[in-house]
XYZ file of C-alpha atoms in Angstrom:
703
model
C 36.495 103.676 120.497
C 35.875 103.084 116.809
C 38.509 102.238 114.677
C 39.703 104.991 111.965
C 41.261 103.553 108.869
C 42.791 104.625 105.894
C 41.445 102.586 102.864
C 43.277 102.420 99.659
C 40.465 102.199 96.900
C 40.388 103.347 93.630
C 37.545 101.763 91.910
C 35.945 102.951 88.681
C 35.546 106.713 89.593
C 32.201 107.586 90.732
C 31.496 104.435 92.248
C 33.224 104.447 95.611
C 30.968 105.973 97.999
C 32.467 107.406 101.350
C 31.149 105.456 104.189
C 31.347 108.247 106.861
C 28.139 107.790 109.217
C 26.387 104.994 107.131
C 29.169 102.697 108.695
C 28.288 103.361 112.091
C 24.652 102.857 111.725
C 25.227 99.117 109.714
C 27.091 96.320 111.301
C 29.802 94.992 108.900
C 29.425 91.835 107.692
C 32.870 90.277 106.856
C 33.979 86.912 105.716
C 32.258 87.597 103.766
C 19.159 93.085 50.633
C 20.701 93.278 47.773
C 19.987 89.595 46.634
C 21.928 89.424 43.469
C 24.025 86.279 43.649
C 27.593 86.169 44.856
C 30.336 85.887 41.877
C 31.982 82.536 41.766
C 35.482 82.454 43.101
C 38.575 80.570 41.664
C 39.476 79.272 45.198
C 35.808 77.619 46.047
C 33.324 75.361 44.356
C 29.852 74.492 45.114
C 29.213 70.732 46.069
C 25.967 71.072 44.357
C 25.215 73.732 42.018
C 22.019 75.684 42.361
C 20.154 76.486 39.159
C 20.982 80.404 38.542
C 18.261 83.064 39.091
C 17.079 85.083 35.877
C 18.171 88.227 37.398
C 21.436 87.089 38.627
C 24.509 86.531 36.649
C 26.225 84.039 38.851
C 25.819 81.793 41.444
C 27.431 81.496 45.068
C 29.463 78.255 45.352
C 28.999 76.355 48.696
C 32.037 77.220 51.333
C 34.851 74.955 51.349
C 37.552 75.096 53.674
C 39.140 78.319 53.951
C 42.393 78.829 52.866
C 45.125 79.408 55.280
C 45.857 82.865 54.226
C 43.591 85.081 52.391
C 44.563 86.163 49.194
C 43.909 89.736 48.271
C 42.667 90.043 44.686
C 42.658 93.414 42.883
C 39.677 95.189 43.505
C 37.093 95.946 40.754
C 36.370 99.227 42.329
C 38.731 101.542 44.438
C 36.751 101.934 47.660
C 37.470 105.507 49.282
C 35.183 105.413 52.443
C 35.239 106.208 55.029
C 39.111 107.008 54.989
C 38.790 109.610 52.097
C 37.604 112.710 53.538
C 35.556 113.655 50.678
C 31.973 112.777 51.492
C 30.349 110.761 48.894
C 26.546 111.597 48.051
C 24.919 108.241 48.373
C 21.471 108.161 49.826
C 21.092 104.418 51.152
C 17.242 104.105 51.132
C 17.353 105.207 47.400
C 19.660 102.609 46.257
C 17.756 100.508 43.751
C 17.592 96.792 44.904
C 18.883 94.165 42.257
C 16.549 91.358 43.486
C 14.188 91.029 45.748
C 15.221 90.764 49.618
C 12.876 89.342 52.131
C 11.560 92.374 54.165
C 12.444 92.559 57.745
C 9.503 91.674 60.066
C 8.015 94.441 61.818
C 7.509 92.585 64.945
C 11.144 90.982 65.869
C 10.297 87.540 67.002
C 11.921 85.176 64.810
C 13.623 83.504 67.448
C 11.832 82.543 70.725
C 13.920 83.661 73.492
C 12.941 83.078 76.996
C 13.468 85.868 79.274
C 13.853 84.858 82.940
C 11.276 86.643 85.218
C 12.380 88.813 87.982
C 11.360 87.014 91.009
C 10.097 89.133 93.944
C 12.311 88.296 96.780
C 12.428 89.289 100.611
C 15.241 91.411 101.864
C 17.321 89.966 104.679
C 17.503 90.872 108.288
C 21.229 90.834 109.084
C 23.367 90.447 111.832
C 27.336 90.365 111.675
C 28.920 87.240 110.119
C 32.139 86.053 111.544
C 35.414 87.615 110.758
C 38.853 87.309 112.335
C 39.728 89.671 114.809
C 40.416 93.247 113.646
C 39.238 93.054 110.332
C 37.699 95.907 108.523
C 35.235 95.888 105.741
C 35.080 98.231 102.923
C 32.112 100.372 102.137
C 31.378 100.403 98.393
C 28.546 100.985 96.622
C 27.881 101.225 92.764
C 26.094 103.981 90.930
C 25.717 103.813 87.375
C 27.321 107.446 86.727
C 29.731 107.858 83.931
C 32.997 108.831 85.399
C 34.790 111.944 83.753
C 37.893 112.341 86.036
C 41.138 110.375 85.850
C 41.346 107.554 88.706
C 43.543 108.738 91.583
C 45.121 106.228 93.128
C 45.396 106.304 96.589
C 47.853 105.574 99.085
C 47.784 102.742 101.636
C 48.373 103.411 105.182
C 48.445 101.630 108.112
C 45.453 100.468 109.727
C 44.938 100.692 113.500
C 41.680 99.317 114.503
C 39.788 98.627 117.667
C 37.153 96.233 117.799
C 33.747 97.948 119.216
C 30.612 96.475 120.634
C 28.357 94.692 118.154
C 25.597 96.754 117.236
C 21.775 95.709 116.832
C 21.001 94.099 113.550
C 19.620 96.496 111.115
C 17.704 96.413 107.946
C 19.702 97.245 104.639
C 17.883 100.648 103.521
C 16.169 100.652 100.366
C 17.026 103.083 97.583
C 14.894 106.113 97.560
C 12.055 106.076 95.225
C 11.901 102.395 95.286
C 9.457 100.272 97.100
C 10.627 98.549 100.107
C 10.773 94.880 100.126
C 9.096 92.737 102.709
C 11.366 91.722 105.877
C 12.498 88.471 106.080
C 11.857 86.844 109.112
C 15.123 84.872 109.191
C 17.894 86.271 111.163
C 21.373 85.567 110.688
C 23.391 83.630 113.132
C 26.760 85.583 114.055
C 29.734 83.565 113.165
C 32.263 83.154 115.836
C 35.127 85.460 116.860
C 33.653 88.488 114.791
C 33.014 91.861 115.839
C 31.847 94.851 113.416
C 34.164 97.705 112.942
C 33.513 101.514 112.336
C 34.985 102.380 109.112
C 35.978 105.770 107.994
C 37.171 106.217 104.388
C 39.679 108.444 103.199
C 41.915 108.562 100.210
C 45.503 109.277 100.659
C 48.025 109.324 97.644
C 49.400 105.899 96.904
C 52.913 105.485 95.482
C 52.597 101.938 93.925
C 56.343 100.996 93.654
C 55.951 100.876 97.519
C 53.391 98.157 97.305
C 54.530 94.832 98.688
C 54.401 91.874 96.318
C 51.484 89.636 97.023
C 51.241 85.692 96.863
C 47.992 85.412 94.711
C 46.085 82.001 93.648
C 43.379 81.985 90.913
C 41.290 79.509 91.312
C 38.900 78.856 87.956
C 37.359 76.367 86.163
C 38.746 77.510 82.655
C 41.614 79.660 81.318
C 42.534 80.606 78.042
C 43.645 78.993 75.772
C 43.940 75.694 77.234
C 40.500 75.112 78.786
C 38.006 77.876 77.321
C 34.207 78.173 76.872
C 33.325 81.527 77.154
C 35.125 85.181 78.376
C 36.120 83.935 81.976
C 38.902 81.849 80.344
C 40.185 85.243 78.779
C 39.530 87.159 82.035
C 41.624 84.523 84.130
C 44.573 84.617 81.243
C 44.594 88.562 81.011
C 44.620 89.280 84.746
C 46.957 86.992 85.773
C 49.803 88.362 83.482
C 48.813 91.995 84.693
C 49.201 91.090 88.281
C 52.480 89.462 87.522
C 53.731 92.245 85.441
C 52.933 94.654 88.488
C 55.295 92.629 90.573
C 53.049 89.733 92.490
C 53.582 86.032 92.341
C 50.571 84.561 90.767
C 49.776 80.995 90.330
C 46.476 79.134 89.184
C 44.760 76.139 90.116
C 42.507 74.400 87.314
C 41.149 71.068 86.650
C 43.000 68.738 84.391
C 40.497 68.121 81.764
C 41.090 65.362 79.405
C 40.357 67.490 76.142
C 42.597 70.466 77.038
C 44.883 72.170 74.735
C 47.904 70.366 75.795
C 50.075 72.049 73.079
C 49.956 75.151 75.184
C 51.097 73.801 78.386
C 55.019 73.697 78.711
C 56.868 71.334 80.789
C 53.908 69.634 82.449
C 54.807 67.308 85.282
C 53.835 65.599 88.556
C 54.456 67.743 91.299
C 52.180 66.203 93.978
C 51.370 62.394 93.528
C 49.306 61.464 96.743
C 46.508 64.239 97.376
C 43.817 62.899 99.167
C 40.431 64.948 99.119
C 37.828 64.139 101.552
C 34.789 63.106 99.919
C 31.495 61.724 101.192
C 32.773 59.164 104.220
C 36.214 58.544 102.589
C 38.333 60.317 100.336
C 39.592 60.594 96.349
C 43.180 60.146 95.344
C 44.166 63.088 93.122
C 47.534 63.913 91.427
C 48.660 67.429 90.935
C 50.418 68.627 88.017
C 52.341 71.929 87.102
C 53.103 73.448 84.034
C 53.686 77.017 82.240
C 50.838 78.204 79.825
C 53.197 80.732 78.446
C 54.565 82.708 81.366
C 51.365 81.662 83.607
C 52.279 79.243 86.408
C 49.562 76.831 86.458
C 48.532 73.796 88.746
C 46.211 71.018 87.306
C 44.064 68.899 89.712
C 43.501 65.271 88.228
C 41.239 63.156 90.484
C 41.399 59.104 90.288
C 37.964 57.931 90.580
C 34.980 56.008 88.754
C 33.123 59.377 88.635
C 35.781 60.772 85.956
C 35.009 64.367 86.868
C 36.953 66.136 84.283
C 37.632 63.211 81.651
C 34.641 63.659 79.563
C 35.454 65.356 76.707
C 33.675 68.712 77.337
C 34.017 71.141 80.251
C 30.427 71.786 81.133
C 26.841 70.398 80.538
C 26.689 67.649 82.966
C 23.947 66.421 85.423
C 26.716 66.466 88.177
C 28.325 69.778 87.397
C 27.553 71.230 90.735
C 29.211 67.977 92.315
C 32.004 68.081 89.713
C 33.100 71.684 90.742
C 32.295 71.389 94.684
C 34.986 68.607 94.423
C 37.442 70.655 92.776
C 36.779 73.410 95.108
C 37.530 70.981 97.904
C 40.426 69.790 96.015
C 42.068 73.317 95.319
C 41.903 74.144 98.934
C 43.229 70.997 100.353
C 46.041 71.285 97.911
C 46.979 74.608 99.217
C 46.914 73.314 102.784
C 48.845 70.002 102.331
C 51.466 71.993 100.303
C 52.145 74.465 102.698
C 51.179 77.175 100.643
C 49.953 80.400 102.291
C 48.697 82.662 99.799
C 47.831 86.523 100.510
C 45.022 86.365 98.244
C 42.776 83.633 96.713
C 40.864 84.813 93.793
C 37.637 82.692 92.892
C 35.581 82.765 89.493
C 31.942 81.996 89.333
C 29.641 79.495 90.959
C 31.846 76.541 90.136
C 34.712 77.843 92.731
C 32.338 79.638 94.969
C 32.432 77.170 97.647
C 36.029 77.871 98.159
C 35.744 80.536 100.758
C 32.967 78.382 102.440
C 35.349 75.464 102.921
C 38.057 77.796 104.173
C 36.107 79.268 106.760
C 34.293 76.114 107.705
C 37.408 73.668 107.929
C 40.605 75.079 107.173
C 40.791 78.182 109.429
C 40.649 76.048 112.264
C 43.706 73.861 110.954
C 45.903 77.342 110.643
C 44.668 78.767 107.252
C 44.013 82.194 108.629
C 46.156 84.080 106.372
C 44.381 84.078 102.976
C 41.724 86.798 102.058
C 39.192 85.816 99.170
C 37.812 87.699 96.413
C 34.941 86.179 94.324
C 34.144 87.518 90.803
C 30.827 86.931 89.161
C 31.122 86.919 85.371
C 27.121 85.930 84.956
C 24.521 86.008 87.526
C 22.545 83.654 85.426
C 24.536 80.868 86.457
C 24.476 80.065 90.168
C 24.749 76.252 90.795
C 21.501 75.699 92.507
C 21.513 72.064 93.968
C 20.028 70.012 96.517
C 20.823 68.467 100.044
C 23.235 66.013 98.443
C 26.065 68.621 98.316
C 26.329 68.703 102.070
C 26.740 64.942 102.436
C 29.412 64.877 99.518
C 31.776 67.912 100.791
C 31.516 67.097 104.655
C 29.038 70.090 105.442
C 27.370 67.806 107.816
C 24.678 70.626 109.380
C 21.997 70.801 107.461
C 20.290 73.551 110.011
C 23.277 75.510 109.360
C 23.875 75.799 105.833
C 19.960 75.643 104.786
C 19.810 79.148 106.303
C 18.607 82.085 104.351
C 21.913 83.939 105.345
C 24.214 81.196 104.228
C 23.706 78.870 101.367
C 19.901 78.334 101.380
C 18.394 79.823 97.796
C 16.293 82.831 97.894
C 13.902 81.465 95.615
C 14.066 77.549 96.233
C 13.857 77.081 99.899
C 14.685 73.278 99.659
C 18.044 74.072 97.498
C 21.340 75.272 97.885
C 22.902 78.129 96.049
C 26.588 77.542 95.564
C 27.145 81.351 94.339
C 25.135 82.593 97.333
C 27.286 81.057 99.566
C 30.430 82.505 97.746
C 28.871 85.966 98.467
C 28.265 85.467 101.913
C 31.584 83.846 102.939
C 34.314 86.273 100.497
C 36.068 89.044 101.757
C 35.097 90.939 98.856
C 32.714 90.096 95.820
C 32.946 91.734 92.409
C 31.336 91.619 89.120
C 32.592 92.664 85.740
C 31.505 96.045 85.446
C 29.992 98.805 87.589
C 26.917 99.216 85.614
C 26.250 95.498 85.985
C 26.937 95.831 89.720
C 23.971 98.154 89.833
C 21.885 96.052 87.562
C 22.181 93.049 89.510
C 21.646 94.783 92.904
C 18.981 97.294 92.094
C 17.440 96.649 88.727
C 16.352 93.182 89.150
C 19.126 91.501 87.145
C 20.558 89.712 90.205
C 18.233 86.459 89.183
C 17.007 86.092 92.629
C 20.165 87.197 94.497
C 19.184 90.951 94.684
C 18.386 90.759 98.735
C 21.628 88.964 99.329
C 23.644 91.742 97.345
C 21.798 94.376 99.222
C 22.786 92.635 102.648
C 26.604 92.638 101.463
C 26.321 95.919 99.305
C 29.405 97.066 101.543
C 31.726 94.220 100.089
C 30.179 94.489 96.559
C 31.558 96.396 93.376
C 32.425 96.236 89.610
C 35.632 96.176 87.591
C 35.425 96.463 83.802
C 37.400 93.770 82.282
C 39.905 94.254 80.033
C 41.386 92.342 76.880
C 44.920 91.031 76.209
C 46.560 93.526 74.174
C 49.219 90.720 73.032
C 46.571 88.590 71.443
C 44.556 91.579 70.046
C 46.719 93.806 68.318
C 46.196 95.031 64.896
C 49.822 96.234 64.640
C 51.355 92.989 65.061
C 48.149 90.364 64.402
C 49.455 87.471 62.473
C 45.896 86.434 61.631
C 45.299 89.273 59.330
C 47.226 90.147 55.870
C 47.760 93.837 56.836
C 48.697 95.325 60.252
C 47.752 98.667 60.714
C 47.973 101.192 63.934
C 45.769 104.570 64.463
C 47.970 106.224 62.106
C 48.118 103.805 59.093
C 44.400 103.039 59.485
C 44.087 103.404 55.579
C 45.757 99.743 55.607
C 42.349 98.286 57.136
C 40.999 98.232 53.709
C 43.248 95.608 52.645
C 41.757 93.405 55.668
C 38.366 94.486 54.411
C 38.962 93.219 50.803
C 40.892 90.054 52.040
C 37.806 89.206 54.273
C 35.212 89.802 50.951
C 37.618 87.553 49.057
C 37.291 84.931 52.051
C 33.513 84.942 52.508
C 32.734 85.652 48.366
C 31.480 89.101 49.156
C 30.790 91.790 46.364
C 33.949 94.070 46.436
C 32.072 97.350 46.443
C 31.918 100.677 48.744
C 29.397 99.378 51.009
C 29.992 99.240 54.996
C 30.331 96.013 56.563
C 28.292 95.230 59.810
C 29.520 92.057 61.747
C 28.168 90.012 64.565
C 30.662 87.509 66.465
C 29.753 85.780 69.554
C 27.481 82.728 70.916
C 24.341 82.112 69.330
C 22.631 82.514 72.769
C 19.407 84.414 73.712
C 21.228 86.466 76.062
C 23.116 87.896 72.949
C 19.559 89.337 71.614
C 19.274 87.122 68.574
C 15.918 88.235 67.410
C 17.555 91.811 66.931
C 20.634 90.204 65.419
C 18.351 88.654 62.857
C 16.442 91.890 62.326
C 19.787 93.703 61.976
C 20.817 91.331 58.946
C 17.649 92.326 56.845
C 17.791 95.739 57.772
C 21.710 96.134 56.970
C 20.761 94.673 53.323
C 18.007 97.393 52.960
C 20.189 99.990 54.139
C 22.793 99.074 51.399
C 25.236 97.647 53.870
C 26.860 93.866 53.870
C 26.303 91.795 56.661
C 28.885 89.019 58.302
C 27.901 86.627 61.086
C 30.166 84.235 62.906
C 28.794 82.237 65.740
C 27.578 79.108 67.070
C 24.664 77.767 69.855
C 24.562 75.354 72.336
C 20.967 75.130 71.553
C 20.035 72.679 68.585
C 17.113 74.888 67.887
C 19.020 78.319 67.389
C 21.274 76.561 65.280
C 18.967 75.418 63.133
C 16.926 78.425 62.722
C 20.359 80.369 61.866
C 21.173 77.244 59.334
C 17.736 78.158 57.537
C 18.534 81.645 57.344
C 22.000 80.983 56.081
C 20.475 79.013 53.118
C 18.045 81.629 52.370
C 20.346 84.193 52.260
C 23.268 81.841 50.522
C 22.967 83.750 47.144
C 23.263 87.395 48.352
C 26.832 88.826 47.537
C 26.211 91.111 50.488
C 25.888 88.544 53.366
C 27.588 85.662 54.638
C 26.718 83.592 57.798
C 29.235 81.099 59.301
C 27.701 78.862 61.674
C 30.338 77.683 64.092
C 34.206 79.295 65.392
C 37.024 80.021 63.567
C 39.801 81.701 65.533
C 41.570 83.219 62.560
C 38.254 84.375 60.968
C 37.319 86.191 63.870
C 40.544 88.084 63.706
C 39.944 88.792 60.323
C 36.233 90.093 60.784
C 37.367 92.535 63.698
C 39.922 94.014 61.232
C 37.761 93.964 57.951
C 34.369 94.972 59.672
C 33.470 98.353 59.634
C 30.978 98.138 62.386
C 30.313 95.287 65.264
C 26.781 94.624 66.611
C 26.044 93.783 69.996
C 22.456 93.961 70.768
C 22.415 92.096 74.151
C 19.575 91.751 76.420
C 21.774 91.643 79.317
C 25.711 91.878 79.133
C 27.899 91.642 82.192
C 30.822 92.987 80.473
C 31.435 91.879 76.786
C 34.859 91.405 75.316
C 33.518 91.848 71.647
C 33.121 95.768 71.604
C 36.556 95.952 73.456
C 38.265 94.118 70.849
C 36.226 96.139 68.034
C 37.672 99.271 69.507
C 41.144 98.091 69.512
C 40.922 97.265 65.723
C 38.782 100.591 64.932
C 35.646 98.629 64.161
C 32.752 100.997 65.223
C 30.452 99.177 67.812
C 26.814 99.532 68.020
C 25.413 98.289 71.295
C 22.500 98.145 73.592
C 23.286 100.553 76.605
C 23.269 97.660 79.221
C 25.993 96.234 81.625
C 29.357 96.587 80.508
C 28.493 98.044 77.105
C 27.442 101.108 78.979
C 30.454 101.420 80.495
C 32.899 101.203 77.684
C 30.651 102.359 74.467
C 29.716 106.273 74.318
C 27.481 107.432 71.570
C 28.806 109.702 68.799
C 25.623 111.895 68.985
C 23.982 111.815 72.450
C 26.762 111.016 74.865
C 27.723 113.691 77.353
C 31.446 112.855 77.023
C 34.065 114.688 75.292
C 33.989 114.601 71.709
C 37.291 112.438 71.697
C 35.774 109.790 74.028
C 32.917 109.009 71.775
C 33.077 105.945 69.979
C 30.189 104.174 68.620
C 26.425 104.065 68.606
C 24.160 103.170 71.166
C 20.304 102.491 71.820
C 18.351 102.087 75.101
C 15.142 99.886 74.296
C 15.370 96.246 73.716
C 13.312 96.609 69.937
C 13.810 96.924 66.471
C 13.275 100.685 66.429
C 15.847 101.117 68.874
C 18.203 98.689 66.966
C 17.128 100.630 63.702
C 17.934 104.093 65.165
C 21.389 103.373 66.164
C 22.321 100.994 63.243
C 20.865 103.471 60.840
C 22.779 106.460 62.309
C 26.104 104.610 61.801
C 25.335 103.334 58.281
C 24.311 107.109 57.250
C 27.491 108.558 59.067
C 29.656 106.060 57.010
C 28.236 107.200 53.732
C 27.368 110.981 54.217
C 30.158 111.788 57.159
C 33.274 109.580 56.500
C 35.580 111.857 58.259
C 33.495 111.817 61.349
C 33.153 108.266 61.180
C 37.003 107.950 60.621
C 37.351 110.055 63.856
C 35.245 107.452 65.571
C 37.514 104.824 64.439
C 40.445 106.481 65.893
C 38.868 107.285 69.106
C 38.308 103.387 69.610
C 41.667 102.623 68.865
C 43.129 105.188 71.008
C 41.253 104.163 74.284
C 42.826 101.833 76.843
C 40.974 98.819 77.124
C 43.814 96.602 78.365
C 43.941 95.155 81.636
C 46.215 97.961 83.216
C 43.399 99.934 84.903
C 41.666 96.571 86.217
C 44.769 95.080 87.397
C 45.120 98.178 89.616
C 41.625 98.157 90.633
C 41.979 94.605 91.927
C 45.204 95.197 93.457
C 43.534 98.040 95.486
C 40.833 95.578 96.657
C 43.348 92.751 97.610
C 45.095 95.370 99.667
C 41.757 96.636 101.529
C 40.848 93.286 102.254
C 44.163 92.106 103.786
C 44.420 95.254 105.967
C 40.803 95.064 107.252
């Protein structure tokens, strides 16, 4: 008899689809522009002064080391926009240009950016993959629909599940209106001791104070602030704190990098001196350390071998990265087993730890580690950990025929390669990505970088949860990096930060808006549109500030050349590099933040900008579409509209959104001020994501 199950899920509204009859038909896979020169500043001097232009009264000195605390000079002109309600009659396009500004090119192609081709991949014929007895899998589909109703948190109920006979394999149906992909000739081999279970999805009320405390272990390659490369580090740090606040016991396992920020680790000590991790035909000796990163409980694994896996000065960027993180994944699960830890949930992040569920199923369940359930969060599908057969020899996965299978680790595009991220999707109990829109794009719009067939096969356990930001770190009311703290009711103080930003970067102190870009100078971020926006902003009588650097030498050189070309403008400053204090000051002092990404899984930049009352101008992709709602064209309530959005990746789309933002700043300052306040009132903390992840954890534990 099919089991009737109450499943507590309250993902992003509109993104949870009832299973109903669909579950009965599908076997459930378990386990599974003004160029006048800048005025000189008493705080800075040029190393080599340039000859003054005839039309410009003064030169801009070269940037010296920034002073620790910005000094706010008396403003030559009192700025009243947009915080003064009276509109100012200024037509930006008619403003005379004091000197010649390089015109924005008609075709936006200043910086060549390769766009990954969208491969045509075959759909997968699937039979049920192994699970433990009496397991149930969620039926969750993501649909790109903006929710308008508040999330209702359901109550968990007891699960009574009866196994039913295995159904014949079915092809996952294609979405209506899209051509079906050719069927693969590879049929998935069922893993032992698993039977599909029919699921009936219902949503009873839930009272979270009745939720039992969970033991959760996060296994990640990085975590802020001790080892940070990108947004993944911030997510691990923020989510861990939220889960602990909700009454759970949370621990984190990280590699012990030689270049970590040890000044942020307290009471670091050895706790496990003799951890031997199987590797090739022998084992590598490791030491495990324990310490606190603020209130986060962290274990750090240090291998002692000639490979020096994590003693290299940087986190990523080595030819053997796949082997380095395969070893870390094996070491993490080996440590849990040897130390007698039995977590309820193991939460892994990205391809670097995607082998954890593979090792758990293939090695450790037979040793008695049957309790943990695994959730894998994919932060960016562009990076997947594709490698060769050497991985099998190193990790002890000695059956090539088993793992070079299209329904396990075999890469969808390269038949002689293994894909770590794909293995994580297949073997995990649930897979999330960092926004509902990105989940839809990766599965149905060709943004999965070859993993679209795998996501279709495992769509019943795949969904999106929008990231949050840490409100302890990003809070303009208490931010120690800015000279003037402010809140939604004291937003006029934001002008003090704006004047401080201009003083630090030696921009002209005037009534112009400041447009800013903060982030990696990476092709994903839409760098040709960033360059276009610099010239367009100057032509529209706005100032532009950029803070960022690139791992690619050619891109860095391009922006250094652009910096030299615009160095004399009093309305533009490009800072090539990264400065934590300056980033806070830009978020507080800018009027608009630009995020024109080609694709964006979630994005933290726009969330921080909203927190600081800085209006985002974004492209409607991924998490940007889930968090920024256009002032003029969104169907949401007026109080939920918080920015400007464009669809097409071209200069016309960018100019439409950025132009509307600049016009609103000048012509309707009261409307612009309301946009600022709408952003500050929105809740982009870890409160909602933390609740959603706990619902996922509850579901996979009870299935």
